[in-house]
Short mmCIF file of C-alpha atoms in Angstrom, two decimals:
data_model
loop_
_atom_site.label_atom_id
_atom_site.label_comp_id
_atom_site.label_asym_id
_atom_site.label_seq_id
_atom_site.Cartn_x
_atom_site.Cartn_y
_atom_site.Cartn_z
CA MET A 1 13.73 -20.62 26.05
CA THR A 2 11.79 -23.33 24.69
CA SER A 3 8.77 -23.07 22.74
CA SER A 4 5.50 -24.70 23.99
CA ILE A 5 4.14 -27.84 22.59
CA SER A 6 0.95 -25.95 21.61
CA THR A 7 3.03 -23.59 19.35
CA ALA A 8 5.54 -25.94 18.00
CA PHE A 9 2.41 -28.36 17.16
CA PRO A 10 -0.62 -26.98 16.13
CA ALA A 11 -3.82 -28.01 15.99
CA GLU A 12 -5.60 -29.35 12.92
CA ARG A 13 -8.38 -26.97 11.69
CA ILE A 14 -11.07 -27.71 9.21
CA LEU A 15 -10.42 -24.69 7.32
CA LEU A 16 -13.72 -23.34 6.17
CA GLY A 17 -13.26 -19.73 6.34
CA PRO A 18 -12.22 -17.13 3.51
CA GLY A 19 -8.78 -18.39 3.29
CA PRO A 20 -6.08 -19.95 3.87
CA SER A 21 -7.81 -23.45 2.67
CA PRO A 22 -6.92 -26.79 3.79
CA VAL A 23 -3.45 -28.17 1.98
CA SER A 24 -3.62 -31.30 0.89
CA GLN A 25 -0.37 -33.92 1.90
CA ARG A 26 0.75 -33.75 -1.14
CA VAL A 27 1.18 -30.57 -1.02
CA LEU A 28 3.12 -30.02 2.40
CA ARG A 29 5.13 -32.95 1.53
CA ALA A 30 6.15 -31.01 -1.45
CA LEU A 31 7.10 -27.68 0.94
CA GLY A 32 9.56 -30.45 2.50
CA ALA A 33 11.53 -31.22 -0.18
CA PRO A 34 15.20 -30.15 -0.18
CA THR A 35 16.02 -26.64 -0.52
CA LEU A 36 17.39 -25.49 -3.68
CA GLY A 37 19.32 -22.14 -4.61
CA HIS A 38 17.47 -19.84 -6.73
CA LEU A 39 19.88 -20.13 -9.98
CA ASP A 40 20.17 -24.14 -9.44
CA PRO A 41 19.11 -25.65 -12.69
CA GLN A 42 17.12 -27.92 -11.15
CA TYR A 43 15.26 -24.93 -9.28
CA LEU A 44 14.63 -23.26 -12.47
CA ALA A 45 13.31 -26.48 -14.27
CA ILE A 46 10.77 -26.59 -11.44
CA MET A 47 10.18 -22.86 -11.92
CA ASP A 48 9.51 -22.92 -15.65
CA GLU A 49 6.83 -25.96 -15.24
CA THR A 50 5.11 -23.69 -12.17
CA CYS A 51 4.83 -20.72 -14.51
CA ALA A 52 4.03 -23.37 -17.15
CA ARG A 53 1.13 -24.62 -15.00
CA LEU A 54 0.11 -21.22 -14.14
CA ARG A 55 -0.65 -20.35 -17.86
CA GLU A 56 -3.04 -23.15 -18.29
CA VAL A 57 -4.92 -22.58 -15.39
CA PHE A 58 -5.28 -18.97 -15.84
CA ARG A 59 -6.13 -19.94 -19.60
CA THR A 60 -3.43 -17.66 -21.13
CA LYS A 61 -0.33 -17.77 -23.44
CA ASN A 62 1.08 -14.44 -21.49
CA ALA A 63 4.94 -15.39 -21.42
CA LEU A 64 5.60 -13.00 -18.61
CA THR A 65 3.35 -15.48 -15.90
CA PHE A 66 4.72 -16.29 -12.76
CA PRO A 67 4.40 -16.32 -8.60
CA VAL A 68 5.15 -12.84 -6.98
CA SER A 69 6.95 -13.61 -3.92
CA GLY A 70 4.25 -11.93 -1.48
CA THR A 71 0.33 -12.72 -0.35
CA GLY A 72 -2.37 -11.75 -2.60
CA MET A 73 -2.05 -8.18 -1.85
CA ALA A 74 1.82 -8.29 -3.27
CA GLY A 75 0.29 -9.16 -6.28
CA MET A 76 -2.04 -6.34 -6.07
CA GLU A 77 0.96 -4.27 -5.52
CA CYS A 78 2.34 -5.53 -8.16
CA VAL A 79 0.23 -4.98 -10.34
CA ALA A 80 -0.77 -1.29 -9.54
CA THR A 81 3.37 -0.49 -9.27
CA ASN A 82 3.93 -1.22 -12.51
CA LEU A 83 1.04 -0.29 -14.19
CA ILE A 84 0.32 3.11 -12.57
CA GLU A 85 2.58 6.43 -12.74
CA PRO A 86 2.09 9.70 -10.90
CA GLY A 87 -0.99 11.56 -12.60
CA ASP A 88 -2.31 8.72 -14.36
CA GLU A 89 -6.10 8.49 -13.74
CA VAL A 90 -7.78 5.00 -13.33
CA ILE A 91 -11.25 4.06 -12.16
CA VAL A 92 -11.51 1.01 -9.35
CA GLY A 93 -14.95 -0.52 -8.53
CA ILE A 94 -15.59 -0.97 -5.15
CA ASN A 95 -18.23 -3.03 -3.56
CA GLY A 96 -16.22 -4.69 -1.19
CA VAL A 97 -13.03 -4.14 1.17
CA PHE A 98 -10.77 -5.65 -1.76
CA GLY A 99 -11.97 -2.57 -3.95
CA THR A 100 -11.20 -0.15 -1.31
CA ARG A 101 -7.92 -1.79 -1.14
CA MET A 102 -7.49 -1.38 -4.49
CA LYS A 103 -8.38 2.20 -4.66
CA ASP A 104 -5.90 2.82 -1.50
CA VAL A 105 -2.89 0.83 -3.66
CA MET A 106 -3.60 2.69 -6.43
CA GLU A 107 -3.91 6.23 -4.93
CA ARG A 108 -0.36 5.66 -2.81
CA CYS A 109 0.85 4.90 -6.87
CA GLY A 110 0.21 8.39 -7.44
CA ALA A 111 -3.47 7.62 -9.46
CA THR A 112 -6.48 10.16 -9.10
CA VAL A 113 -8.78 7.50 -9.21
CA HIS A 114 -12.54 7.33 -9.61
CA ALA A 115 -14.89 5.20 -7.95
CA VAL A 116 -17.53 3.01 -9.21
CA GLU A 117 -19.42 2.09 -6.46
CA ALA A 118 -22.32 -0.68 -5.75
CA PRO A 119 -23.74 -1.36 -2.15
CA TRP A 120 -21.96 -4.49 -0.83
CA GLY A 121 -22.91 -7.62 -1.40
CA ASP A 122 -23.92 -6.08 -5.02
CA VAL A 123 -21.85 -6.35 -8.34
CA ILE A 124 -20.73 -3.55 -10.58
CA SER A 125 -22.35 -3.27 -14.06
CA LEU A 126 -21.47 -2.59 -17.21
CA GLU A 127 -23.35 0.43 -17.44
CA GLN A 128 -21.87 1.91 -14.55
CA LEU A 129 -18.23 1.02 -15.94
CA LYS A 130 -19.32 2.55 -19.47
CA ALA A 131 -20.59 5.68 -18.01
CA ALA A 132 -17.36 6.12 -15.94
CA LEU A 133 -15.28 5.56 -18.72
CA ALA A 134 -17.52 8.12 -20.74
CA GLN A 135 -16.97 10.83 -17.64
CA HIS A 136 -13.60 10.35 -17.28
CA PRO A 137 -11.69 9.94 -21.27
CA LYS A 138 -8.25 10.50 -19.49
CA VAL A 139 -8.45 6.62 -17.76
CA LYS A 140 -5.71 4.16 -18.30
CA LEU A 141 -6.43 1.35 -15.96
CA VAL A 142 -9.56 0.30 -14.67
CA GLY A 143 -9.36 -2.19 -11.25
CA ILE A 144 -12.10 -4.74 -10.94
CA VAL A 145 -12.94 -7.10 -8.20
CA HIS A 146 -13.79 -10.69 -9.69
CA ALA A 147 -14.51 -12.42 -6.59
CA GLU A 148 -15.02 -9.75 -3.65
CA THR A 149 -14.07 -11.98 -0.34
CA SER A 150 -15.52 -9.82 2.03
CA THR A 151 -18.80 -10.15 0.64
CA GLY A 152 -18.87 -13.04 -1.29
CA ALA A 153 -20.02 -11.58 -4.58
CA HIS A 154 -18.76 -12.54 -7.81
CA GLN A 155 -18.45 -9.98 -10.42
CA PRO A 156 -19.10 -10.80 -14.15
CA LEU A 157 -17.12 -9.29 -16.76
CA GLU A 158 -18.49 -10.13 -20.13
CA GLY A 159 -17.97 -6.52 -21.80
CA PHE A 160 -15.87 -5.36 -19.59
CA ALA A 161 -12.48 -5.82 -21.68
CA ASP A 162 -14.34 -4.35 -25.13
CA ALA A 163 -15.61 -1.06 -22.92
CA VAL A 164 -12.18 -0.42 -21.35
CA HIS A 165 -10.03 -1.39 -24.41
CA ALA A 166 -12.24 0.96 -26.39
CA GLN A 167 -11.06 4.05 -24.58
CA GLY A 168 -7.55 2.82 -24.80
CA ALA A 169 -6.96 1.84 -21.18
CA LEU A 170 -5.97 -1.51 -19.77
CA LEU A 171 -8.06 -4.11 -17.31
CA ALA A 172 -6.73 -5.32 -14.51
CA ILE A 173 -8.21 -8.01 -12.29
CA ASP A 174 -8.32 -9.32 -8.70
CA ALA A 175 -8.85 -13.16 -9.19
CA VAL A 176 -7.31 -14.07 -5.37
CA THR A 177 -10.69 -15.88 -4.54
CA SER A 178 -11.64 -17.25 -7.93
CA LEU A 179 -8.31 -18.97 -9.80
CA GLY A 180 -9.01 -22.39 -9.79
CA GLY A 181 -12.60 -22.58 -8.41
CA HIS A 182 -14.39 -20.28 -10.84
CA GLU A 183 -14.71 -19.79 -14.78
CA LEU A 184 -12.11 -17.25 -15.52
CA ARG A 185 -10.26 -16.68 -19.05
CA VAL A 186 -7.75 -14.53 -19.51
CA ASP A 187 -7.03 -14.17 -23.08
CA ASP A 188 -10.64 -14.93 -24.23
CA TRP A 189 -11.93 -12.05 -21.72
CA GLY A 190 -9.27 -10.00 -22.79
CA ILE A 191 -7.86 -9.09 -19.20
CA ASP A 192 -4.65 -7.31 -19.48
CA ALA A 193 -2.99 -7.83 -16.07
CA ILE A 194 -4.20 -10.11 -13.32
CA TYR A 195 -3.47 -11.53 -9.67
CA SER A 196 -4.31 -14.20 -7.52
CA GLY A 197 -3.36 -15.95 -4.00
CA THR A 198 -2.01 -19.68 -3.53
CA GLN A 199 -3.97 -19.74 -0.40
CA LYS A 200 -7.56 -19.83 -1.84
CA CYS A 201 -9.35 -22.25 -4.32
CA LEU A 202 -5.28 -23.19 -5.42
CA SER A 203 -5.08 -25.04 -1.71
CA CYS A 204 -1.55 -23.71 -1.17
CA PRO A 205 -0.05 -22.54 1.41
CA PRO A 206 -0.18 -18.75 1.51
CA GLY A 207 3.37 -16.85 0.47
CA LEU A 208 2.91 -16.33 -3.18
CA SER A 209 1.06 -14.75 -5.77
CA PRO A 210 0.24 -15.38 -9.14
CA VAL A 211 0.14 -12.74 -11.60
CA SER A 212 -0.11 -12.31 -15.39
CA PHE A 213 0.58 -9.77 -17.77
CA GLY A 214 -0.47 -9.70 -21.54
CA GLU A 215 1.07 -7.42 -24.65
CA ARG A 216 -0.64 -4.48 -23.56
CA ALA A 217 0.67 -4.29 -20.28
CA LEU A 218 3.71 -5.14 -20.72
CA ALA A 219 3.90 -1.81 -23.78
CA LYS A 220 2.89 0.36 -20.87
CA MET A 221 5.37 -1.18 -18.71
CA ASP A 222 8.41 -0.35 -21.30
CA ALA A 223 6.98 2.73 -21.99
CA ARG A 224 7.01 4.26 -18.68
CA LYS A 225 8.79 7.55 -17.88
CA THR A 226 9.14 7.09 -14.09
CA LYS A 227 10.73 4.10 -12.23
CA VAL A 228 8.40 1.75 -10.92
CA GLN A 229 8.06 3.14 -7.29
CA SER A 230 8.90 -0.74 -5.65
CA TRP A 231 12.28 -2.11 -6.28
CA TYR A 232 10.89 -5.46 -4.83
CA LEU A 233 7.97 -5.49 -7.15
CA ASP A 234 10.01 -3.85 -10.15
CA VAL A 235 8.92 -6.11 -13.15
CA SER A 236 10.99 -4.83 -15.36
CA MET A 237 13.63 -6.60 -13.35
CA LEU A 238 11.95 -9.68 -12.37
CA ARG A 239 10.82 -10.59 -15.69
CA LYS A 240 14.98 -11.36 -16.45
CA TYR A 241 14.61 -13.57 -13.60
CA TYR A 242 11.22 -15.70 -14.59
CA THR A 243 11.70 -15.41 -18.49
CA GLY A 244 15.73 -14.98 -18.80
CA GLY A 245 14.46 -11.80 -20.98
CA GLY A 246 16.88 -9.25 -22.07
CA GLY A 247 18.97 -12.09 -24.32
CA GLY A 248 21.68 -12.20 -21.01
CA GLY A 249 20.13 -15.09 -19.66
CA ARG A 250 18.73 -15.39 -16.34
CA VAL A 251 19.32 -11.96 -13.80
CA TYR A 252 19.30 -12.26 -10.14
CA HIS A 253 16.95 -10.73 -8.54
CA HIS A 254 15.92 -11.88 -4.99
CA THR A 255 15.98 -14.80 -3.49
CA ALA A 256 12.84 -16.40 -4.66
CA PRO A 257 11.04 -18.55 -1.87
CA ILE A 258 12.57 -21.67 -2.62
CA ASN A 259 9.92 -24.36 -0.71
CA MET A 260 6.77 -22.40 -1.58
CA THR A 261 7.70 -22.81 -5.45
CA TYR A 262 7.61 -26.48 -4.78
CA ALA A 263 4.63 -26.52 -2.97
CA LEU A 264 2.84 -24.57 -5.73
CA HIS A 265 3.85 -26.51 -8.47
CA GLU A 266 2.37 -29.78 -7.06
CA ALA A 267 -1.03 -27.57 -5.87
CA LEU A 268 -1.10 -26.74 -9.29
CA GLY A 269 -0.50 -30.14 -10.67
CA ILE A 270 -3.45 -31.88 -8.31
CA VAL A 271 -5.36 -28.66 -9.87
CA LEU A 272 -4.48 -29.97 -13.58
CA GLU A 273 -4.85 -33.63 -12.96
CA GLU A 274 -8.22 -33.27 -11.61
CA GLY A 275 -9.32 -30.81 -14.59
CA LEU A 276 -10.03 -27.35 -14.60
CA GLU A 277 -13.94 -27.85 -15.77
CA ASN A 278 -14.12 -30.83 -13.31
CA ARG A 279 -12.70 -28.78 -10.37
CA ILE A 280 -14.91 -25.49 -11.40
CA ALA A 281 -17.90 -27.91 -11.48
CA ARG A 282 -16.97 -29.22 -8.29
CA HIS A 283 -16.86 -26.39 -6.53
CA ALA A 284 -20.54 -25.26 -7.98
CA GLN A 285 -21.88 -28.33 -6.74
CA MET A 286 -20.14 -27.96 -2.98
CA HIS A 287 -21.68 -24.39 -3.34
CA GLN A 288 -25.14 -25.99 -4.07
CA ARG A 289 -25.34 -28.17 -1.42
CA LEU A 290 -24.37 -26.10 0.82
CA ARG A 291 -26.82 -23.11 0.04
CA ALA A 292 -29.57 -25.84 0.11
CA GLY A 293 -28.57 -26.97 3.42
CA LEU A 294 -28.60 -23.19 5.12
CA GLU A 295 -31.51 -22.22 3.83
CA ALA A 296 -33.43 -25.10 4.94
CA MET A 297 -32.15 -24.05 8.13
CA GLY A 298 -33.37 -20.66 7.27
CA ILE A 299 -30.28 -18.72 6.65
CA THR A 300 -29.87 -16.46 3.93
CA TYR A 301 -26.98 -15.42 1.62
CA ILE A 302 -26.10 -11.46 1.01
CA PRO A 303 -24.98 -11.65 -2.14
CA LYS A 304 -27.69 -11.63 -5.03
CA ARG A 305 -24.62 -13.27 -6.97
CA SER A 306 -22.91 -15.35 -4.66
CA LEU A 307 -19.12 -17.15 -5.46
CA HIS A 308 -19.56 -20.77 -5.44
CA SER A 309 -15.62 -20.39 -3.46
CA LEU A 310 -16.38 -17.70 -0.56
CA ASN A 311 -20.35 -18.26 1.09
CA CYS A 312 -21.47 -15.02 2.73
CA ILE A 313 -24.40 -15.49 4.85
CA HIS A 314 -26.49 -13.17 7.23
CA ILE A 315 -25.99 -14.14 11.06
CA PRO A 316 -29.53 -15.64 12.29
CA ALA A 317 -31.75 -13.24 14.29
CA GLY A 318 -30.70 -13.73 17.57
CA ALA A 319 -27.57 -15.75 17.20
CA ASP A 320 -24.45 -14.72 18.93
CA ASP A 321 -21.48 -14.40 16.36
CA ALA A 322 -18.47 -14.66 18.10
CA GLY A 323 -19.76 -17.41 20.44
CA THR A 324 -20.73 -19.57 17.26
CA ARG A 325 -17.35 -19.19 15.67
CA GLN A 326 -15.24 -19.68 18.95
CA ARG A 327 -17.76 -22.93 19.54
CA LEU A 328 -17.24 -24.33 15.75
CA LEU A 329 -13.92 -23.98 16.33
CA GLU A 330 -13.22 -25.37 19.86
CA GLU A 331 -15.78 -28.52 19.77
CA TYR A 332 -15.72 -29.24 16.07
CA GLY A 333 -12.13 -27.60 14.67
CA ILE A 334 -14.17 -26.02 12.27
CA GLU A 335 -12.81 -22.21 11.26
CA ILE A 336 -15.03 -19.65 9.53
CA GLY A 337 -14.96 -16.27 9.08
CA SER A 338 -16.96 -13.31 10.72
CA GLY A 339 -17.91 -10.35 8.72
CA LEU A 340 -15.32 -7.56 7.36
CA GLY A 341 -16.33 -3.58 7.75
CA VAL A 342 -19.56 -2.69 7.02
CA MET A 343 -20.60 -6.43 7.60
CA ALA A 344 -18.98 -6.91 10.78
CA GLY A 345 -21.37 -8.56 13.52
CA LYS A 346 -23.63 -9.52 10.73
CA ALA A 347 -21.86 -12.00 8.27
CA TRP A 348 -20.34 -15.53 8.58
CA ARG A 349 -18.50 -16.20 5.92
CA ILE A 350 -17.84 -20.10 4.74
CA GLY A 351 -15.36 -20.67 2.27
CA LEU A 352 -15.35 -23.47 0.13
CA MET A 353 -12.18 -23.89 -1.47
CA GLY A 354 -9.94 -26.43 -3.43
CA HIS A 355 -8.91 -29.46 -1.00
CA GLY A 356 -11.55 -28.11 1.64
CA ALA A 357 -14.69 -28.53 -1.32
CA THR A 358 -16.07 -31.63 0.01
CA VAL A 359 -19.09 -33.38 0.85
CA ARG A 360 -17.70 -34.03 3.96
CA ASN A 361 -17.00 -30.53 4.78
CA VAL A 362 -20.13 -29.43 3.80
CA ASP A 363 -22.42 -31.88 5.64
CA LEU A 364 -20.01 -31.15 8.62
CA VAL A 365 -20.68 -27.68 8.84
CA LEU A 366 -24.28 -27.83 8.07
CA ALA A 367 -24.78 -30.21 11.21
CA ALA A 368 -22.46 -28.32 13.70
CA LEU A 369 -24.58 -25.28 12.77
CA LYS A 370 -27.50 -26.65 13.15
CA GLU A 371 -26.35 -28.27 16.59
CA ILE A 372 -25.28 -24.85 17.64
CA LEU A 373 -28.08 -22.47 16.64
CA ARG A 374 -30.68 -24.93 18.15
#
């Protein structure tokens, strides 16, 4: 049985959806480097440098910063399963699909979840959070989505850590669509645990989820009375591999995705070569260029506070949702995203992430949309 040519050699697309984002040739070449063993000294050196680069991009000194084997949802589960024990009370901000998922994941860990909700496209206010904390004084963890990919809403985090820590709780952040494309300062903002994904603003293939745990989070894990429900994501074991913690050197846990680590190492190198400030500014500039072009066509944004990396817009009246996206893909090779959840059929999501946030791509998608909608 042989594979078809179309399967063996997929077409090149201009990925301007909610992820994955375009991947540079440098990263793809790194992905194809010779595979080593997961305890080979050369590989461990590459892995250590990858973790060091992640600390720079997260802007943290957290020793326990590493790429979880799996996509962004694995990062969400890693944070939840390690920081929650059955019976814990937690607060989750819900204003889209991924806040809803966070609630589901935490409930599966045995938590009682108190939802703080905002309309899809809006953000959670500090006042809402403070009111929820006052109402639920036994809360041990607060989970907030920094970049809600389903709505394009950019969640402010100023003051959140102070409010959470004043009650003795931990702050956990979903930064899947913001790491490497938006301002994000783990240490300065008092974030205790955070996770992201490689396939968004880092412009690496999907397959790893960068995470970082601070001292408060580590103390919470060390004080657990029950085993972490997930063996694969149990940080008490993973840290012995990634940091050599425990005094006995590296301890085998699972076979790390060797070649994906190469790819992430190179992708992070590209981020740091450009400079975080420059990269964040580029994402902002491309967002403004796209926004100006869309608004000139009469197309409006859904969130009041929009992400630069993910642009969620109203589908114009009379436009064919699926038909427009199909023509973009077939005639121009451009992928954009459809609406999720309550926004299905009402929104398009245009991603400008990492390697894809360029003048060429912005102008191309604007010209293509203008021609199709005309």
